[in-house]
């Protein structure tokens, strides 16, 4: 019935919101890890430099991906807002 459709829409909204939230948390976590690794490099606490560099590179890629997702989501939002109902 009509309620089934509204429940599906609510679930989709929650799923999309959760995806965005999880993406932001992943970007944040990778940035914190990279910062910690850079601090360890600067203070000479790094045992495996190759692993440290990989962590920093992953954080950079995660940030770039997060920015792309944000830009796409913002673009889609603007297009939806411009539509005539």
mmCIF file of N, CA and C in Angstrom:
data_model
loop_
_atom_site.group_PDB
_atom_site.id
_atom_site.type_symbol
_atom_site.label_atom_id
_atom_site.label_comp_id
_atom_site.label_asym_id
_atom_site.label_seq_id
_atom_site.Cartn_x
_atom_site.Cartn_y
_atom_site.Cartn_z
ATOM 1 N N UNK A 1 0.802 -1.185 0.000
ATOM 2 C CA UNK A 1 0.000 0.000 0.000
ATOM 3 C C UNK A 1 0.847 1.251 0.000
ATOM 4 N N UNK A 2 0.210 2.379 0.294
ATOM 5 C CA UNK A 2 0.887 3.676 0.289
ATOM 6 C C UNK A 2 1.935 3.745 1.389
ATOM 7 N N UNK A 3 1.655 3.103 2.520
ATOM 8 C CA UNK A 3 2.621 3.144 3.615
ATOM 9 C C UNK A 3 3.890 2.368 3.279
ATOM 10 N N UNK A 4 3.744 1.291 2.501
ATOM 11 C CA UNK A 4 4.925 0.513 2.111
ATOM 12 C C UNK A 4 5.889 1.376 1.327
ATOM 13 N N UNK A 5 5.381 2.196 0.426
ATOM 14 C CA UNK A 5 6.214 3.080 -0.378
ATOM 15 C C UNK A 5 6.921 4.109 0.476
ATOM 16 N N UNK A 6 6.210 4.698 1.444
ATOM 17 C CA UNK A 6 6.841 5.708 2.294
ATOM 18 C C UNK A 6 7.891 5.081 3.201
ATOM 19 N N UNK A 7 7.663 3.842 3.632
ATOM 20 C CA UNK A 7 8.663 3.160 4.460
ATOM 21 C C UNK A 7 9.916 2.870 3.642
ATOM 22 N N UNK A 8 9.750 2.478 2.377
ATOM 23 C CA UNK A 8 10.897 2.202 1.510
ATOM 24 C C UNK A 8 11.700 3.477 1.291
ATOM 25 N N UNK A 9 10.985 4.609 1.100
ATOM 26 C CA UNK A 9 11.687 5.873 0.925
ATOM 27 C C UNK A 9 12.459 6.234 2.188
ATOM 28 N N UNK A 10 11.861 6.014 3.349
ATOM 29 C CA UNK A 10 12.529 6.329 4.607
ATOM 30 C C UNK A 10 13.782 5.472 4.763
ATOM 31 N N UNK A 11 13.687 4.172 4.435
ATOM 32 C CA UNK A 11 14.838 3.281 4.522
ATOM 33 C C UNK A 11 15.945 3.730 3.572
ATOM 34 N N UNK A 12 15.571 4.149 2.357
ATOM 35 C CA UNK A 12 16.559 4.620 1.389
ATOM 36 C C UNK A 12 17.254 5.873 1.896
ATOM 37 N N UNK A 13 16.488 6.781 2.504
ATOM 38 C CA UNK A 13 17.078 7.999 3.059
ATOM 39 C C UNK A 13 18.088 7.653 4.135
ATOM 40 N N UNK A 14 17.692 6.764 5.029
ATOM 41 C CA UNK A 14 18.596 6.364 6.099
ATOM 42 C C UNK A 14 19.838 5.696 5.534
ATOM 43 N N UNK A 15 19.678 4.881 4.524
ATOM 44 C CA UNK A 15 20.819 4.211 3.921
ATOM 45 C C UNK A 15 21.768 5.230 3.301
ATOM 46 N N UNK A 16 21.225 6.188 2.567
ATOM 47 C CA UNK A 16 22.063 7.211 1.932
ATOM 48 C C UNK A 16 22.774 8.046 2.989
ATOM 49 N N UNK A 17 22.046 8.431 4.022
ATOM 50 C CA UNK A 17 22.640 9.210 5.107
ATOM 51 C C UNK A 17 23.744 8.410 5.800
ATOM 52 N N UNK A 18 23.484 7.122 6.004
ATOM 53 C CA UNK A 18 24.496 6.277 6.642
ATOM 54 C C UNK A 18 25.730 6.135 5.772
ATOM 55 N N UNK A 19 25.536 6.022 4.470
ATOM 56 C CA UNK A 19 26.670 5.923 3.550
ATOM 57 C C UNK A 19 27.505 7.189 3.631
ATOM 58 N N UNK A 20 26.868 8.340 3.612
ATOM 59 C CA UNK A 20 27.606 9.600 3.712
ATOM 60 C C UNK A 20 28.335 9.706 5.050
ATOM 61 N N UNK A 21 27.636 9.356 6.114
ATOM 62 C CA UNK A 21 28.247 9.420 7.454
ATOM 63 C C UNK A 21 29.464 8.507 7.539
ATOM 64 N N UNK A 22 29.323 7.287 7.036
ATOM 65 C CA UNK A 22 30.436 6.343 7.074
ATOM 66 C C UNK A 22 31.597 6.823 6.223
ATOM 67 N N UNK A 23 31.304 7.434 5.089
ATOM 68 C CA UNK A 23 32.357 7.957 4.220
ATOM 69 C C UNK A 23 33.136 9.063 4.918
ATOM 70 N N UNK A 24 32.419 9.950 5.571
ATOM 71 C CA UNK A 24 33.069 11.049 6.290
ATOM 72 C C UNK A 24 33.932 10.499 7.420
ATOM 73 N N UNK A 25 33.404 9.507 8.127
ATOM 74 C CA UNK A 25 34.177 8.900 9.216
ATOM 75 C C UNK A 25 35.440 8.224 8.684
ATOM 76 N N UNK A 26 35.348 7.562 7.519
ATOM 77 C CA UNK A 26 36.522 6.912 6.924
ATOM 78 C C UNK A 26 37.577 7.937 6.548
ATOM 79 N N UNK A 27 37.140 9.037 5.941
ATOM 80 C CA UNK A 27 38.084 10.094 5.561
ATOM 81 C C UNK A 27 38.758 10.651 6.807
ATOM 82 N N UNK A 28 37.975 10.931 7.829
ATOM 83 C CA UNK A 28 38.527 11.477 9.063
ATOM 84 C C UNK A 28 39.522 10.518 9.703
ATOM 85 N N UNK A 29 39.153 9.250 9.780
ATOM 86 C CA UNK A 29 40.022 8.250 10.396
ATOM 87 C C UNK A 29 41.350 8.149 9.637
ATOM 88 N N UNK A 30 41.292 8.135 8.315
ATOM 89 C CA UNK A 30 42.526 8.022 7.535
ATOM 90 C C UNK A 30 43.402 9.256 7.694
ATOM 91 N N UNK A 31 42.784 10.434 7.822
ATOM 92 C CA UNK A 31 43.560 11.657 8.013
ATOM 93 C C UNK A 31 44.252 11.662 9.374
ATOM 94 N N UNK A 32 43.553 11.186 10.406
ATOM 95 C CA UNK A 32 44.141 11.111 11.747
ATOM 96 C C UNK A 32 45.309 10.125 11.740
ATOM 97 N N UNK A 33 45.118 8.970 11.090
ATOM 98 C CA UNK A 33 46.195 7.976 11.016
ATOM 99 C C UNK A 33 47.407 8.552 10.290
ATOM 100 N N UNK A 34 47.172 9.259 9.190
ATOM 101 C CA UNK A 34 48.276 9.844 8.425
ATOM 102 C C UNK A 34 49.003 10.894 9.251
ATOM 103 N N UNK A 35 48.266 11.691 9.977
ATOM 104 C CA UNK A 35 48.889 12.710 10.830
ATOM 105 C C UNK A 35 49.763 12.050 11.894
ATOM 106 N N UNK A 36 49.242 10.984 12.497
ATOM 107 C CA UNK A 36 50.015 10.261 13.504
ATOM 108 C C UNK A 36 51.298 9.685 12.905
ATOM 109 N N UNK A 37 51.188 9.134 11.696
ATOM 110 C CA UNK A 37 52.362 8.565 11.029
ATOM 111 C C UNK A 37 53.375 9.659 10.705
ATOM 112 N N UNK A 38 52.895 10.811 10.235
ATOM 113 C CA UNK A 38 53.817 11.915 9.930
ATOM 114 C C UNK A 38 54.532 12.386 11.212
ATOM 115 N N UNK A 39 53.808 12.406 12.311
ATOM 116 C CA UNK A 39 54.421 12.771 13.592
ATOM 117 C C UNK A 39 55.483 11.753 13.973
ATOM 118 N N UNK A 40 55.169 10.475 13.778
ATOM 119 C CA UNK A 40 56.133 9.418 14.083
ATOM 120 C C UNK A 40 57.376 9.530 13.194
ATOM 121 N N UNK A 41 57.195 9.863 11.918
ATOM 122 C CA UNK A 41 58.338 10.044 11.019
ATOM 123 C C UNK A 41 59.199 11.199 11.512
ATOM 124 N N UNK A 42 58.545 12.292 11.868
ATOM 125 C CA UNK A 42 59.275 13.489 12.305
ATOM 126 C C UNK A 42 60.049 13.250 13.599
ATOM 127 N N UNK A 43 59.524 12.388 14.458
ATOM 128 C CA UNK A 43 60.178 12.146 15.747
ATOM 129 C C UNK A 43 61.041 10.887 15.742
ATOM 130 N N UNK A 44 61.151 10.226 14.584
ATOM 131 C CA UNK A 44 62.001 9.043 14.468
ATOM 132 C C UNK A 44 61.429 7.792 15.091
ATOM 133 N N UNK A 45 60.110 7.731 15.269
ATOM 134 C CA UNK A 45 59.473 6.573 15.905
ATOM 135 C C UNK A 45 58.968 5.536 14.908
ATOM 136 N N UNK A 46 59.259 5.711 13.613
ATOM 137 C CA UNK A 46 58.736 4.812 12.588
ATOM 138 C C UNK A 46 59.698 3.637 12.401
ATOM 139 N N UNK A 47 59.149 2.423 12.499
ATOM 140 C CA UNK A 47 59.950 1.220 12.270
ATOM 141 C C UNK A 47 59.965 0.855 10.784
ATOM 142 N N UNK A 48 58.835 1.060 10.117
ATOM 143 C CA UNK A 48 58.707 0.665 8.717
ATOM 144 C C UNK A 48 58.307 1.893 7.901
ATOM 145 N N UNK A 49 59.282 2.520 7.280
ATOM 146 C CA UNK A 49 59.028 3.747 6.527
ATOM 147 C C UNK A 49 58.115 3.491 5.329
ATOM 148 N N UNK A 50 58.291 2.349 4.672
ATOM 149 C CA UNK A 50 57.459 2.025 3.517
ATOM 150 C C UNK A 50 55.980 1.940 3.914
ATOM 151 N N UNK A 51 55.702 1.308 5.037
ATOM 152 C CA UNK A 51 54.325 1.205 5.544
ATOM 153 C C UNK A 51 53.789 2.587 5.915
ATOM 154 N N UNK A 52 54.629 3.430 6.480
ATOM 155 C CA UNK A 52 54.219 4.781 6.853
ATOM 156 C C UNK A 52 53.843 5.591 5.614
ATOM 157 N N UNK A 53 54.653 5.490 4.585
ATOM 158 C CA UNK A 53 54.369 6.217 3.339
ATOM 159 C C UNK A 53 53.081 5.704 2.712
ATOM 160 N N UNK A 54 52.864 4.392 2.763
ATOM 161 C CA UNK A 54 51.623 3.818 2.213
ATOM 162 C C UNK A 54 50.403 4.372 2.959
ATOM 163 N N UNK A 55 50.501 4.485 4.272
ATOM 164 C CA UNK A 55 49.398 5.027 5.070
ATOM 165 C C UNK A 55 49.089 6.470 4.670
ATOM 166 N N UNK A 56 50.124 7.262 4.462
ATOM 167 C CA UNK A 56 49.939 8.662 4.062
ATOM 168 C C UNK A 56 49.317 8.740 2.669
ATOM 169 N N UNK A 57 49.790 7.904 1.740
ATOM 170 C CA UNK A 57 49.234 7.901 0.384
ATOM 171 C C UNK A 57 47.773 7.473 0.386
ATOM 172 N N UNK A 58 47.428 6.471 1.198
ATOM 173 C CA UNK A 58 46.034 6.037 1.301
ATOM 174 C C UNK A 58 45.150 7.166 1.837
ATOM 175 N N UNK A 59 45.661 7.901 2.812
ATOM 176 C CA UNK A 59 44.887 9.018 3.370
ATOM 177 C C UNK A 59 44.651 10.083 2.310
ATOM 178 N N UNK A 60 45.656 10.340 1.491
ATOM 179 C CA UNK A 60 45.507 11.328 0.428
ATOM 180 C C UNK A 60 44.455 10.888 -0.584
ATOM 181 N N UNK A 61 44.497 9.619 -0.976
ATOM 182 C CA UNK A 61 43.507 9.101 -1.926
ATOM 183 C C UNK A 61 42.103 9.101 -1.324
ATOM 184 N N UNK A 62 42.005 8.747 -0.049
ATOM 185 C CA UNK A 62 40.700 8.742 0.628
ATOM 186 C C UNK A 62 40.114 10.149 0.673
ATOM 187 N N UNK A 63 40.964 11.134 0.945
ATOM 188 C CA UNK A 63 40.500 12.517 0.981
ATOM 189 C C UNK A 63 40.027 12.970 -0.396
ATOM 190 N N UNK A 64 40.801 12.644 -1.442
ATOM 191 C CA UNK A 64 40.406 13.007 -2.805
ATOM 192 C C UNK A 64 39.078 12.365 -3.182
ATOM 193 N N UNK A 65 38.909 11.090 -2.845
ATOM 194 C CA UNK A 65 37.652 10.400 -3.136
ATOM 195 C C UNK A 65 36.500 11.043 -2.369
ATOM 196 N N UNK A 66 36.729 11.362 -1.110
ATOM 197 C CA UNK A 66 35.694 12.011 -0.308
ATOM 198 C C UNK A 66 35.270 13.347 -0.896
ATOM 199 N N UNK A 67 36.228 14.113 -1.391
ATOM 200 C CA UNK A 67 35.904 15.400 -2.014
ATOM 201 C C UNK A 67 35.112 15.206 -3.305
ATOM 202 N N UNK A 68 35.474 14.191 -4.085
ATOM 203 C CA UNK A 68 34.731 13.899 -5.312
ATOM 204 C C UNK A 68 33.287 13.506 -5.001
ATOM 205 N N UNK A 69 33.113 12.663 -3.989
ATOM 206 C CA UNK A 69 31.761 12.247 -3.588
ATOM 207 C C UNK A 69 30.961 13.461 -3.140
ATOM 208 N N UNK A 70 31.592 14.339 -2.353
ATOM 209 C CA UNK A 70 30.909 15.552 -1.892
ATOM 210 C C UNK A 70 30.494 16.416 -3.074
ATOM 211 N N UNK A 71 31.403 16.589 -4.031
ATOM 212 C CA UNK A 71 31.100 17.420 -5.199
ATOM 213 C C UNK A 71 29.962 16.830 -6.026
ATOM 214 N N UNK A 72 29.960 15.504 -6.206
ATOM 215 C CA UNK A 72 28.890 14.843 -6.965
ATOM 216 C C UNK A 72 27.561 14.975 -6.229
ATOM 217 N N UNK A 73 27.575 14.765 -4.922
ATOM 218 C CA UNK A 73 26.341 14.862 -4.142
ATOM 219 C C UNK A 73 25.803 16.290 -4.171
ATOM 220 N N UNK A 74 26.681 17.263 -4.056
ATOM 221 C CA UNK A 74 26.259 18.661 -4.096
ATOM 222 C C UNK A 74 25.699 19.019 -5.471
ATOM 223 N N UNK A 75 26.351 18.534 -6.523
ATOM 224 C CA UNK A 75 25.855 18.775 -7.882
ATOM 225 C C UNK A 75 24.481 18.160 -8.096
ATOM 226 N N UNK A 76 24.294 16.935 -7.617
ATOM 227 C CA UNK A 76 22.994 16.270 -7.743
ATOM 228 C C UNK A 76 21.928 17.025 -6.954
ATOM 229 N N UNK A 77 22.283 17.486 -5.765
ATOM 230 C CA UNK A 77 21.341 18.255 -4.938
ATOM 231 C C UNK A 77 20.916 19.530 -5.660
ATOM 232 N N UNK A 78 21.874 20.233 -6.246
ATOM 233 C CA UNK A 78 21.554 21.482 -6.956
ATOM 234 C C UNK A 78 20.646 21.213 -8.148
ATOM 235 N N UNK A 79 20.885 20.094 -8.859
ATOM 236 C CA UNK A 79 20.037 19.762 -9.992
ATOM 237 C C UNK A 79 18.608 19.453 -9.531
ATOM 238 N N UNK A 80 18.482 18.728 -8.458
ATOM 239 C CA UNK A 80 17.159 18.397 -7.935
ATOM 240 C C UNK A 80 16.436 19.670 -7.505
ATOM 241 N N UNK A 81 17.142 20.576 -6.877
ATOM 242 C CA UNK A 81 16.522 21.819 -6.405
ATOM 243 C C UNK A 81 16.069 22.716 -7.561
ATOM 244 N N UNK A 82 16.705 22.584 -8.719
ATOM 245 C CA UNK A 82 16.337 23.401 -9.881
ATOM 246 C C UNK A 82 15.157 22.817 -10.658
ATOM 247 N N UNK A 83 14.816 21.561 -10.387
ATOM 248 C CA UNK A 83 13.706 20.927 -11.105
ATOM 249 C C UNK A 83 12.386 21.572 -10.736
ATOM 250 N N UNK A 84 11.542 21.694 -11.740
ATOM 251 C CA UNK A 84 10.186 22.182 -11.510
ATOM 252 C C UNK A 84 9.308 21.015 -11.124
ATOM 253 N N UNK A 85 8.534 21.187 -10.059
ATOM 254 C CA UNK A 85 7.664 20.086 -9.616
ATOM 255 C C UNK A 85 6.283 20.291 -10.156
#
